[in-house]
PDB file of C-alpha atoms in Angstrom:
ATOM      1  CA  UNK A   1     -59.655 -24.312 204.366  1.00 36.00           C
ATOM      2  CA  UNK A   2     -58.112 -26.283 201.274  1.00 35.00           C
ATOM      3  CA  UNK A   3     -54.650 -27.755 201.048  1.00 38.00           C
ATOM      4  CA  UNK A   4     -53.323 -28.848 197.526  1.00 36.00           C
ATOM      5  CA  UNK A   5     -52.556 -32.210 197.248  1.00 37.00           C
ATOM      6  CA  UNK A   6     -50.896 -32.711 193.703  1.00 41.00           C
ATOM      7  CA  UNK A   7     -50.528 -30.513 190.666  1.00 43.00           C
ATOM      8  CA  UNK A   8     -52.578 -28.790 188.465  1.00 45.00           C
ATOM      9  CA  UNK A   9     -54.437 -31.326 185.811  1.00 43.00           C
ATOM     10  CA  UNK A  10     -54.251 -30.118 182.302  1.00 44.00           C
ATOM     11  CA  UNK A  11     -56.095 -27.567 180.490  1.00 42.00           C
ATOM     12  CA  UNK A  12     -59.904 -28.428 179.673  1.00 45.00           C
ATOM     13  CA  UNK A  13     -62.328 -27.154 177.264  1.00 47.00           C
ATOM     14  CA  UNK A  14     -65.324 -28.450 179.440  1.00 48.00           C
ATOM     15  CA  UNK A  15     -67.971 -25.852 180.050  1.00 49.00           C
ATOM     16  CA  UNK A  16     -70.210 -25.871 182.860  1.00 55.00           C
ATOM     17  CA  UNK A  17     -73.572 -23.754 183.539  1.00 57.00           C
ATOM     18  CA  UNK A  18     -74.534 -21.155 186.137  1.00 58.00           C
ATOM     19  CA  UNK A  19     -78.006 -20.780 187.698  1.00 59.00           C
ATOM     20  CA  UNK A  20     -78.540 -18.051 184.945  1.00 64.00           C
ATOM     21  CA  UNK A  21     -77.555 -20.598 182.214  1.00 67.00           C
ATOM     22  CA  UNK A  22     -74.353 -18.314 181.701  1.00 70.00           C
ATOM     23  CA  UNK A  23     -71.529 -21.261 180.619  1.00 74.00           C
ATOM     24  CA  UNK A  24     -68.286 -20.849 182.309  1.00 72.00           C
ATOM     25  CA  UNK A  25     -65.005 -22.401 181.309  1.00 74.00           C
ATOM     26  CA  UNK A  26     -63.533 -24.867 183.086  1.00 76.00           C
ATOM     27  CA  UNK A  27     -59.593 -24.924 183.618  1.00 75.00           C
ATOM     28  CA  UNK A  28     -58.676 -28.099 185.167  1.00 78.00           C
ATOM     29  CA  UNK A  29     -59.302 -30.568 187.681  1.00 80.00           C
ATOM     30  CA  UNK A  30     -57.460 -30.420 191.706  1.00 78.00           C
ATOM     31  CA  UNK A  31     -57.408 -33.329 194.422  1.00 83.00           C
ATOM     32  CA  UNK A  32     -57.651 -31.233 197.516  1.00 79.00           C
ATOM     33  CA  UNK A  33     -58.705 -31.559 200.896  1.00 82.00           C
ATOM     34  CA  UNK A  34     -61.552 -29.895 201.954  1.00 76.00           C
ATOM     35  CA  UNK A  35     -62.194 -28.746 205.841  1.00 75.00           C
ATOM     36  CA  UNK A  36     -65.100 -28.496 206.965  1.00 66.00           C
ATOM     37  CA  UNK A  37     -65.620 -28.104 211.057  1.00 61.00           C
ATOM     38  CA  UNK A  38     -63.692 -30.789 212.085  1.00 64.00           C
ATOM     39  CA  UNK A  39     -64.332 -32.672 209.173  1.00 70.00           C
ATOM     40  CA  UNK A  40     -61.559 -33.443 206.345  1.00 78.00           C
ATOM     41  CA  UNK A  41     -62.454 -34.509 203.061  1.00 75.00           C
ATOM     42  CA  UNK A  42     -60.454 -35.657 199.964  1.00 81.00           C
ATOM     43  CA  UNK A  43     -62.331 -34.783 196.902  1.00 76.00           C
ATOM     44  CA  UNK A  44     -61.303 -33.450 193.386  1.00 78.00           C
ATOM     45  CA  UNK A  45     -62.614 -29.637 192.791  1.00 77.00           C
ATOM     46  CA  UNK A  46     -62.872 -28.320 188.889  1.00 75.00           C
ATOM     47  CA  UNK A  47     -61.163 -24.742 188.921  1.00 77.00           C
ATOM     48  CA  UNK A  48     -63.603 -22.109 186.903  1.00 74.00           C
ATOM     49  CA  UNK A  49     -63.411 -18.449 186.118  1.00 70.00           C
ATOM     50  CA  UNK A  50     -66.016 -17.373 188.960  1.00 68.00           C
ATOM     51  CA  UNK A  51     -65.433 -14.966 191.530  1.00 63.00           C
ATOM     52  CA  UNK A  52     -68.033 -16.760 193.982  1.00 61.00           C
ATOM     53  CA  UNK A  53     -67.184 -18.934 197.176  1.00 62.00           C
ATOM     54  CA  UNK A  54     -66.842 -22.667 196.459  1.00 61.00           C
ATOM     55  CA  UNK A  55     -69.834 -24.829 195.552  1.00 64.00           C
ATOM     56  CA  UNK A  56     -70.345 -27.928 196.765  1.00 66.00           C
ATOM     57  CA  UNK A  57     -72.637 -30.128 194.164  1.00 66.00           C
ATOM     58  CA  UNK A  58     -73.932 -33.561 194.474  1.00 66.00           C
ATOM     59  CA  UNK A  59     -71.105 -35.472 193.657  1.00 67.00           C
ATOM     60  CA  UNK A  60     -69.923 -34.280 197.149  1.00 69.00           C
ATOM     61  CA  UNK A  61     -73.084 -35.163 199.120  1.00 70.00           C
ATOM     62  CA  UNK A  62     -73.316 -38.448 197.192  1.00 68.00           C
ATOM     63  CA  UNK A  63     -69.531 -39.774 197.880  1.00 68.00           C
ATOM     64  CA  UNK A  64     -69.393 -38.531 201.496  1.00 64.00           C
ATOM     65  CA  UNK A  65     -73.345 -39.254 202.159  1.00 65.00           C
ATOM     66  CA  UNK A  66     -74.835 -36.358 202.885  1.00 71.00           C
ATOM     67  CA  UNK A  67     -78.233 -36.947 203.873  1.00 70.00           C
ATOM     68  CA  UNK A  68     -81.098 -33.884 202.990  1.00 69.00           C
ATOM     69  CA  UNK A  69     -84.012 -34.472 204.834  1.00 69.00           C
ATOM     70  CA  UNK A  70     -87.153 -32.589 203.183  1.00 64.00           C
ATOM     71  CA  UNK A  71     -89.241 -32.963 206.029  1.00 68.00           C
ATOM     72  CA  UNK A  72     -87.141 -31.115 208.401  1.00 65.00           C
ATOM     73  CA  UNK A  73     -85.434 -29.128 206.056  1.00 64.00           C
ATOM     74  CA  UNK A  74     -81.879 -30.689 207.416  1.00 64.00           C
ATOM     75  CA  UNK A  75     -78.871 -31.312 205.398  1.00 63.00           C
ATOM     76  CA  UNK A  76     -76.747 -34.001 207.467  1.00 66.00           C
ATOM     77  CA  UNK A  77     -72.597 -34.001 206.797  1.00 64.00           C
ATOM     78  CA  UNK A  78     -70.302 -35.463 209.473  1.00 59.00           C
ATOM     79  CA  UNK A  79     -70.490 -34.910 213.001  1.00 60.00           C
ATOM     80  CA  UNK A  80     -69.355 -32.096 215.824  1.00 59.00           C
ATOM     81  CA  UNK A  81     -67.188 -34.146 219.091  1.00 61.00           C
ATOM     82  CA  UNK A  82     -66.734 -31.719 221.917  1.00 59.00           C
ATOM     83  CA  UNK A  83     -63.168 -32.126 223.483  1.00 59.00           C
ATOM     84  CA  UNK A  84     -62.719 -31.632 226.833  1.00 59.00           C
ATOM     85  CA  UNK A  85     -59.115 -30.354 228.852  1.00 57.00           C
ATOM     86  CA  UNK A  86     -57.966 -32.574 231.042  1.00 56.00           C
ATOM     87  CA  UNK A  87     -59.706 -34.991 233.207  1.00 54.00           C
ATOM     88  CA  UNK A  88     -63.619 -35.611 231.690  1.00 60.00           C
ATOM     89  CA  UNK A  89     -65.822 -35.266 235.078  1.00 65.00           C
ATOM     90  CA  UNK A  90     -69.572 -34.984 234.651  1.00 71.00           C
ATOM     91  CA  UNK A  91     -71.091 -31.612 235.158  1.00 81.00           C
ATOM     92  CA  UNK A  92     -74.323 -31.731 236.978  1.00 86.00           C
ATOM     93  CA  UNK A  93     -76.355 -28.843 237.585  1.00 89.00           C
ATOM     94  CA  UNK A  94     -79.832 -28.507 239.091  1.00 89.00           C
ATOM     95  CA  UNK A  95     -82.756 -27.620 237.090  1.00 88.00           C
ATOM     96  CA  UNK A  96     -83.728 -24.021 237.004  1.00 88.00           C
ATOM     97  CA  UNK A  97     -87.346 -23.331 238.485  1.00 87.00           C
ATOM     98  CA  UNK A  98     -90.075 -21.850 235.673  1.00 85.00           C
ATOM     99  CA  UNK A  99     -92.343 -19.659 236.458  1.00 85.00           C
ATOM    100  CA  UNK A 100     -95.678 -21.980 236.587  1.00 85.00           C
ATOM    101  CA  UNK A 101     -97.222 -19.808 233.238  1.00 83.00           C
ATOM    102  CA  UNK A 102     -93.944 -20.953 231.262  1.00 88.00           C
ATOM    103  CA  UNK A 103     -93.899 -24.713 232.235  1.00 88.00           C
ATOM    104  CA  UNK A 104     -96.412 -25.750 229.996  1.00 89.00           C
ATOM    105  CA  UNK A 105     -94.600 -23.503 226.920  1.00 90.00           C
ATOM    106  CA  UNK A 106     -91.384 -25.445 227.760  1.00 90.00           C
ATOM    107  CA  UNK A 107     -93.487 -29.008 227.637  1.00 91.00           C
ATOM    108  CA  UNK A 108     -94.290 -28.124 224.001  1.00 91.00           C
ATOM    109  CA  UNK A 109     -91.203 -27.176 222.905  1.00 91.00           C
ATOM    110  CA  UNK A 110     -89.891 -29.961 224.144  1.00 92.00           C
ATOM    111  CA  UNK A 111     -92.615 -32.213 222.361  1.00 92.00           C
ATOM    112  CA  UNK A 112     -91.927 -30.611 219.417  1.00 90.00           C
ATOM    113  CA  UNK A 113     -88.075 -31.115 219.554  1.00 88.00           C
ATOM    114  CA  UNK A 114     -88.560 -34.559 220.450  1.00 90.00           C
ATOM    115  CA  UNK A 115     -90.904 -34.620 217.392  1.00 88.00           C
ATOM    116  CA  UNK A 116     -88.821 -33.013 215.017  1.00 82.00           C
ATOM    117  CA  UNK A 117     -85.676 -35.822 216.438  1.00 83.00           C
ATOM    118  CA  UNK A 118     -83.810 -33.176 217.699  1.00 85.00           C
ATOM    119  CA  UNK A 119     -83.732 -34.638 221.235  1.00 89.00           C
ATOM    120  CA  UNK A 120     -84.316 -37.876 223.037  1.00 90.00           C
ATOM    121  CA  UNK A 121     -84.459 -39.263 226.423  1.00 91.00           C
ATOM    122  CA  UNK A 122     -81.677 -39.388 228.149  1.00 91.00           C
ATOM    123  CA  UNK A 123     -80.232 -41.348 231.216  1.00 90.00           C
ATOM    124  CA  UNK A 124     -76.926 -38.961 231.454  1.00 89.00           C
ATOM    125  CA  UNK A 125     -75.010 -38.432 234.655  1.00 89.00           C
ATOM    126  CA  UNK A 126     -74.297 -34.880 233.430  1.00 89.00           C
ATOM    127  CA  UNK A 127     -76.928 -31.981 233.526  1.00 91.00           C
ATOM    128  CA  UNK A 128     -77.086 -28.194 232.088  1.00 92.00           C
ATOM    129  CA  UNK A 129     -80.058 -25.973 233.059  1.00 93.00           C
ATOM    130  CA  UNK A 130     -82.672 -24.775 230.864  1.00 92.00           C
ATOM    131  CA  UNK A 131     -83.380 -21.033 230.291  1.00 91.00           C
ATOM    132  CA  UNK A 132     -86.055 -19.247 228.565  1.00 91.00           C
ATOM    133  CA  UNK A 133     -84.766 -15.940 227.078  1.00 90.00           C
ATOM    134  CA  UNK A 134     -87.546 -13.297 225.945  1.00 89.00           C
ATOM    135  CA  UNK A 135     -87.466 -12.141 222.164  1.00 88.00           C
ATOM    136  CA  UNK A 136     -88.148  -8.873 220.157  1.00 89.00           C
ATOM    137  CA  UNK A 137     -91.350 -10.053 219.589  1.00 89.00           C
ATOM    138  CA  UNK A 138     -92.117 -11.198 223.108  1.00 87.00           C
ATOM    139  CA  UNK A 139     -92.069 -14.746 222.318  1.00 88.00           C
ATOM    140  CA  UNK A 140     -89.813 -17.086 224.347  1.00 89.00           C
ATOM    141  CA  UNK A 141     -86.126 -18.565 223.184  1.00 89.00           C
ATOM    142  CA  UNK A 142     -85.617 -22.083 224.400  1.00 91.00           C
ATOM    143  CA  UNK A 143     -82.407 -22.264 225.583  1.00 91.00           C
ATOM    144  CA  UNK A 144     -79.812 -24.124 227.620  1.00 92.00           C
ATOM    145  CA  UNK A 145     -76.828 -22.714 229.744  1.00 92.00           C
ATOM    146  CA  UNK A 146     -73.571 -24.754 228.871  1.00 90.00           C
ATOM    147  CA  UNK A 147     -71.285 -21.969 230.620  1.00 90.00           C
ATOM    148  CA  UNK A 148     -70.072 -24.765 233.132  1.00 88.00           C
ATOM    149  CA  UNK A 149     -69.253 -27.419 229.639  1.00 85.00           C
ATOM    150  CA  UNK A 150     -67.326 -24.515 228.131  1.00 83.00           C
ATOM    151  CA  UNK A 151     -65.183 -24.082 231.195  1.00 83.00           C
ATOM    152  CA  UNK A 152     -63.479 -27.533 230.510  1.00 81.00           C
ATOM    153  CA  UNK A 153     -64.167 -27.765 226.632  1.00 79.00           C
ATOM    154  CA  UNK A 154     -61.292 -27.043 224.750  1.00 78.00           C
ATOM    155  CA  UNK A 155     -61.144 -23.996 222.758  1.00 78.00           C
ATOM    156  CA  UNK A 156     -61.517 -23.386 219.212  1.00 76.00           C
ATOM    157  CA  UNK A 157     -59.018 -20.531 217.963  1.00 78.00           C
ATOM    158  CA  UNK A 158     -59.753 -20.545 214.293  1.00 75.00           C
ATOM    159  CA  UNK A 159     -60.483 -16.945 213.552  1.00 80.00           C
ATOM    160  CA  UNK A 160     -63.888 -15.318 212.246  1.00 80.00           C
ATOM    161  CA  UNK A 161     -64.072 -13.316 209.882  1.00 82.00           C
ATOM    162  CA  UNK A 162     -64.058  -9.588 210.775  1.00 87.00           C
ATOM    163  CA  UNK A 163     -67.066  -7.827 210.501  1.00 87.00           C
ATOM    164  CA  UNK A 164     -64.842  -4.578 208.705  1.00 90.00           C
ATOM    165  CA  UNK A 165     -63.719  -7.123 206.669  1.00 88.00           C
ATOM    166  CA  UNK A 166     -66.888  -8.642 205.795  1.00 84.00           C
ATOM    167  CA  UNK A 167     -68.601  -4.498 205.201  1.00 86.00           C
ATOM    168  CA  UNK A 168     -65.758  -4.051 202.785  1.00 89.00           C
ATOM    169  CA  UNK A 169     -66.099  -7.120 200.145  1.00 84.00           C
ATOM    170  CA  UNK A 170     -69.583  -5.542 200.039  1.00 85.00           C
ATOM    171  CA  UNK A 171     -67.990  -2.623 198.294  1.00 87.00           C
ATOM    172  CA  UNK A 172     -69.501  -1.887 194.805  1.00 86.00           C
ATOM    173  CA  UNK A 173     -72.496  -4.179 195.450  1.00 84.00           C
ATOM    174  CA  UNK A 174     -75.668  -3.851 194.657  1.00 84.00           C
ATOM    175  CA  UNK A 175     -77.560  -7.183 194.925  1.00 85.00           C
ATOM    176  CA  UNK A 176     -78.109  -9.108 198.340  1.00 82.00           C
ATOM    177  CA  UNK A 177     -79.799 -11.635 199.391  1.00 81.00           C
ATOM    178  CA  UNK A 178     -80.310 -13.260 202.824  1.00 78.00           C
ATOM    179  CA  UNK A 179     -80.517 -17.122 204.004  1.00 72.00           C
ATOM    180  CA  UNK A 180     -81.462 -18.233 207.439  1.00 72.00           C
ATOM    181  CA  UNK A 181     -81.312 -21.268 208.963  1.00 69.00           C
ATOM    182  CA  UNK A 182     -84.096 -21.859 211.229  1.00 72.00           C
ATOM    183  CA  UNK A 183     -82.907 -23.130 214.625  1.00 75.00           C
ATOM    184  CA  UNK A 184     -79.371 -23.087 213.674  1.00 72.00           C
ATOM    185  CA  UNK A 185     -77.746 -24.590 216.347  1.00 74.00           C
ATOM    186  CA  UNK A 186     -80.369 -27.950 215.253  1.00 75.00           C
ATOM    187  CA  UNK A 187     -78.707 -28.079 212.129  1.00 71.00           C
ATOM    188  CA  UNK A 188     -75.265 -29.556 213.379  1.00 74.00           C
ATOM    189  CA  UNK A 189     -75.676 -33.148 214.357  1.00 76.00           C
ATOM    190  CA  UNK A 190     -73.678 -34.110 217.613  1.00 79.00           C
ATOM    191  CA  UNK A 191     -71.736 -36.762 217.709  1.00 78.00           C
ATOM    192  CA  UNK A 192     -73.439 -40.124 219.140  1.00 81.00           C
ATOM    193  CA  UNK A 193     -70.842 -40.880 221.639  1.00 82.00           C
ATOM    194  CA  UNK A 194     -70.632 -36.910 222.654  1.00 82.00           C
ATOM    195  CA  UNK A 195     -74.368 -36.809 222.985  1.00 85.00           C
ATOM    196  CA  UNK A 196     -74.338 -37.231 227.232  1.00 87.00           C
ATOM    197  CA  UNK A 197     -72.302 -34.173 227.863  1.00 88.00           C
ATOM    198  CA  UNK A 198     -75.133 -32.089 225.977  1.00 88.00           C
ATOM    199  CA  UNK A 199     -77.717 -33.468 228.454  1.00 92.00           C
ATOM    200  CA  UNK A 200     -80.434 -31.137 229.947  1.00 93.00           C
ATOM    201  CA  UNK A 201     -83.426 -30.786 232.285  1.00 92.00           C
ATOM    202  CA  UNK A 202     -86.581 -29.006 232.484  1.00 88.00           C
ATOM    203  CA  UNK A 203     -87.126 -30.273 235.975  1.00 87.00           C
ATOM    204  CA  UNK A 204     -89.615 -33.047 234.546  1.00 86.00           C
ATOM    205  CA  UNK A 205     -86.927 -35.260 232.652  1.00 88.00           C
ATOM    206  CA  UNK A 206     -83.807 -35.613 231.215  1.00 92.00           C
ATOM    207  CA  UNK A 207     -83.197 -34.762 227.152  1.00 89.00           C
TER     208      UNK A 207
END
C-alpha cells in the first residue's frame, strides 16, 4: 500500500540495470510511504518503465535495518503485535495428550526450534495446545491451535487478493517460477512484548 507524499521530482536520465543486464530508464524520484504488515515506512522510490511489482534493494534493508541471517535463511524487518478486543485475560488451555510413538518426534522438533531460535522457554500464564497434523507424505506438521487467541484478537479486514484475479494476470504468460518459504509462519518475528500470548505446551514445558 503506498501513499504519495509530495510531487513528482524532475525528469532523470539515470539508467539502472535488470537481472538480465537490460538498462531501464529512470523517470524520477517519489517520497512515499511504504506499508508493510503493520509496518510504515518513509522512503524515496525511483519510478522506472517496468511492469514488475516493487523491488525493495539494499538501501531499504540498510536504512530500516533489515537483518538477513544466512544461517537460517531469515530476513528480519519490523515486528507483528497481536491486538486483542476488549479486556486482555490470559487463555490457558491444557496440553493435548500424544500418542507415546509421537512424543519423542515432538521433543525433536522442539530441539530443533529451540536450536534454530525460533522458540524459548517460557514462564507465560497463557497456554495453546499443541497438535500434530499428518502430511501428504505421511510425515508429521508441528502445529499449535490458537482458535481460543483468535476469538479475542482483533481482526484484520484488509482484503486478499482473489484467486480469479490472481489466474487472470497470468493471462498471456509463459514463464513461472515458484519461491517457498520454508516454515513460513517462522519467518515473521513476533513482537517481544507480544511473545506470552503465543505461549505453548507439549505437556513437558512451556515454549
Amino acid at each position: 500500500m503506498f501513499r504519495l507524499l509530495r510531487d513528482d521530482s524532475a525528469a532523470t536520465t539515470v539508467l539502472e540495470a535488470l537481472a538480465t543486464g537490460q538498462r531501464i530508464p529512470v523517470r524520477g524520484e517519489k517520497e512515499m510511504e511504504l506499508k508493510l504488515g503493520n509496518m510504515t515506512y518513509l522512503h524515496n522510490v525511483m519510478v522506472a518503465d517496468i511492469m514488475n511489482d516493487y523491488i525493495l534493494g539494499l538501501d531499504f534493508m540498510r536504512k530500516y535495518c533489515c537483518e538477513i541471517d544466512v544461517k537460517q535463511g531469515v530476513l528480519k524487518c519490523g515486528q507483528e503485535e497481536l491486538f486483542m478486543e476488549g479486556e486482555d485475560l490470559p487463555i490457558r488451555q491444557r496440553p493435548r495428550r500424544l500418542l507415546v510413538a509421537r512424543e519423542k518426534e515432538v521433543e525433536i522438533m522442539v530441539k530443533g526450534m529451540v536450536k534454530d531460535g525460533v522458540i524459548d522457554p517460557s514462564s507465560s500464564p497463557r497456554c495453546s495446545p499443541v497438535v500434530l497434523v499428518k502430511k501428504k507424505d505421511g510425515s508429521m506438521r508441528f502445529c499449535v491451535d490458537y482458535r481460543r487467541l483468535d476469538d479475542v484478537k482483533k481482526k484484520d479486514s484488509y482484503p486478499l487478493t482473489r484467486i480469479d484475479d490472481t489466474l487472470d494476470m497470468l493471462t498471456g504468460v509463459k514463464w513461472f517460477s515458484t519461491l517457498d518459504l520454508k516454515s513460513s509462519y517462522w519467518q515473521v518475528e513476533i513482537d517481544p512484548k507480544e511473545k506470552e500470548k503465543t505461549a505453548f505446551s507439549t505437556g513437558k514445558g512451556l515454549w
